[in-house]
Amino acid sequence: MQAQAEAEKARAASIEKQAMQAQLQLLQAQIEPHMLFNTLANLQGLISVDAPRAQHMLDQLILYLRATLSSSRAEKTTLSHEFSLMEAYLDLMSVRMGKRLSFTLQLPHALEDVLIPPMLLQPLIENAIKHGLEPKIDGGHIDVRATLEQGMLRLSIADTGLGLGVSPARGTQVGLANVRERLLALYGTSASLLLLANPSDGTIAQLDLPS
Amino acid sequence: MTMPTFRALIAEDEPVLAHTLLQTIQRLWPELQIGGVVENGVAAVRESLAQQPDILFLDIKMPGKTGLETAQELAEDWPDDVLFPLIVFVTAYDEYALQAFEQAAVDYVLKPINDTRFQKTIERLKARLEQHLERGDELERIVSQLRALVPPAPVASERLTLIRAAVGNEVRMIPTTEVIYFEAIDKYVNVVTADSESLIRTSLKELLPQLDHNQFWQIHRGTVVNLHGIHAAVRDDTGKLSLKLRGRTESLAVSRVFTHLFKQM
């Protein structure tokens, strides 16, 4: 009995540790100074030519920073919150990239309140930008959607970027490894993350979670 | 004495930032003619060679080619009888130890742009442009700058000793010791030995870290040569350097960026 409780406690501690590590790594990976200063430079430029757009961009930056930096992150968050966070990030990126970036976010009404661990999707969407679309001269499109597939919650991020293994900005894979570790800790083997070649150019990151 | 009109080109992929830079220049240096704004490294090389501007504002992080790759390619392809542009690197973040630029020939601008700092850049550029005739050494300066700034190719943990090249329906095994040179062709590499040429599906950039740097030297952005395959380095009347090879009739051009490798002992 006691041994079982101990094991359970250790498991919980391990999950917590991984979540903290994930958050730390996200902090380091996400709020790259490069991203922050470029966004600020865009704001500087927009203020004088398009004040309402600058205001909107500032709001999105605040949302993004608050969500990313928040030290009291809940263990679970709603899909609609995660989608609004991704929208904030993609909004910022589309000001920066101009017509090189377009995106669609599709979250069915019925799935809005589904709970998922925070910051699982964010590294995937940032990979799509950083390795897929940013280095591609013509840019492209990102499609993010949530669906139910045979009782599983499927979250997919499809980009039309450079594609697997082509990006010059080779990642350290820390982001992906981290997502995989967290999935394993939280769901065991019942969750999965797949990276697939997008038939229409680019990459699809497909995350399946038990619903 | 009136100052002649100088021309500049801007390379910046983010439209708002390109616009801001353009406006700042027009506000603080209205006489400077802006020949246009390009949005990636490939267009930056093409337009710079076409317009031959006096000043080039070059974003470091761009799709296609980085600012440093753009500068290196320009240094390789720039015509001998035209002054090389003064290059100002533009970046959002101090990722390339930018202090190195400050004392040197090239300057840099940080985004978001600060007027006071940018004014200094303009004054520096004007001073340099006034010494117009003394600018002949700009190319040499940028070349030695780039040499210091471009990070050395990473060294892979595994040394390549055998190249596997598909030719028709057979896979040829070519020991690297037999390779005379590697030549980039688009996304492929042509592997040249004394009696054969075969294409492999890898880029020169990917190949380079796997080669022994004591045996293989890059002599141009598209060429890596086996030192044992070189017969002689020859300088022509215009100062251009090329390599005669053992067992091959063609010779290889050495770009300005790499001529320092072939100084006599």
Short mmCIF file of C-alpha atoms in Angstrom, two decimals, chain B residues 5-6 10 17 19 21 53 59 66 68 85-86 93 104 126 128 131 151 155 163 170 173 188-189 191 212 215:
data_model
loop_
_atom_site.label_atom_id
_atom_site.label_comp_id
_atom_site.label_asym_id
_atom_site.label_seq_id
_atom_site.Cartn_x
_atom_site.Cartn_y
_atom_site.Cartn_z
CA THR B 5 24.53 61.83 -55.33
CA PHE B 6 24.92 58.51 -53.63
CA ILE B 10 17.74 48.14 -48.67
CA LEU B 17 10.69 47.26 -40.80
CA HIS B 19 9.29 50.85 -44.45
CA LEU B 21 14.18 52.01 -42.27
CA PRO B 53 24.76 50.91 -55.05
CA ASP B 59 19.27 42.55 -42.76
CA THR B 66 21.39 35.45 -44.67
CA LEU B 68 26.36 37.44 -44.22
CA PRO B 85 29.36 49.12 -51.59
CA LEU B 86 29.67 50.16 -47.98
CA TYR B 93 19.66 41.23 -31.77
CA ALA B 104 35.78 47.81 -38.49
CA LYS B 126 29.29 60.20 -45.29
CA ARG B 128 33.71 57.22 -45.83
CA GLN B 131 37.16 59.65 -49.17
CA PRO B 151 31.47 31.03 -38.32
CA VAL B 155 32.90 19.58 -37.67
CA ILE B 163 31.15 8.69 -51.14
CA GLU B 170 24.49 1.24 -59.82
CA MET B 173 31.76 3.81 -54.09
CA TYR B 188 23.33 18.63 -55.55
CA VAL B 189 27.05 18.14 -55.50
CA VAL B 191 31.87 14.62 -57.25
CA ASP B 212 38.76 16.44 -43.35
CA GLN B 215 42.69 17.69 -46.89
#
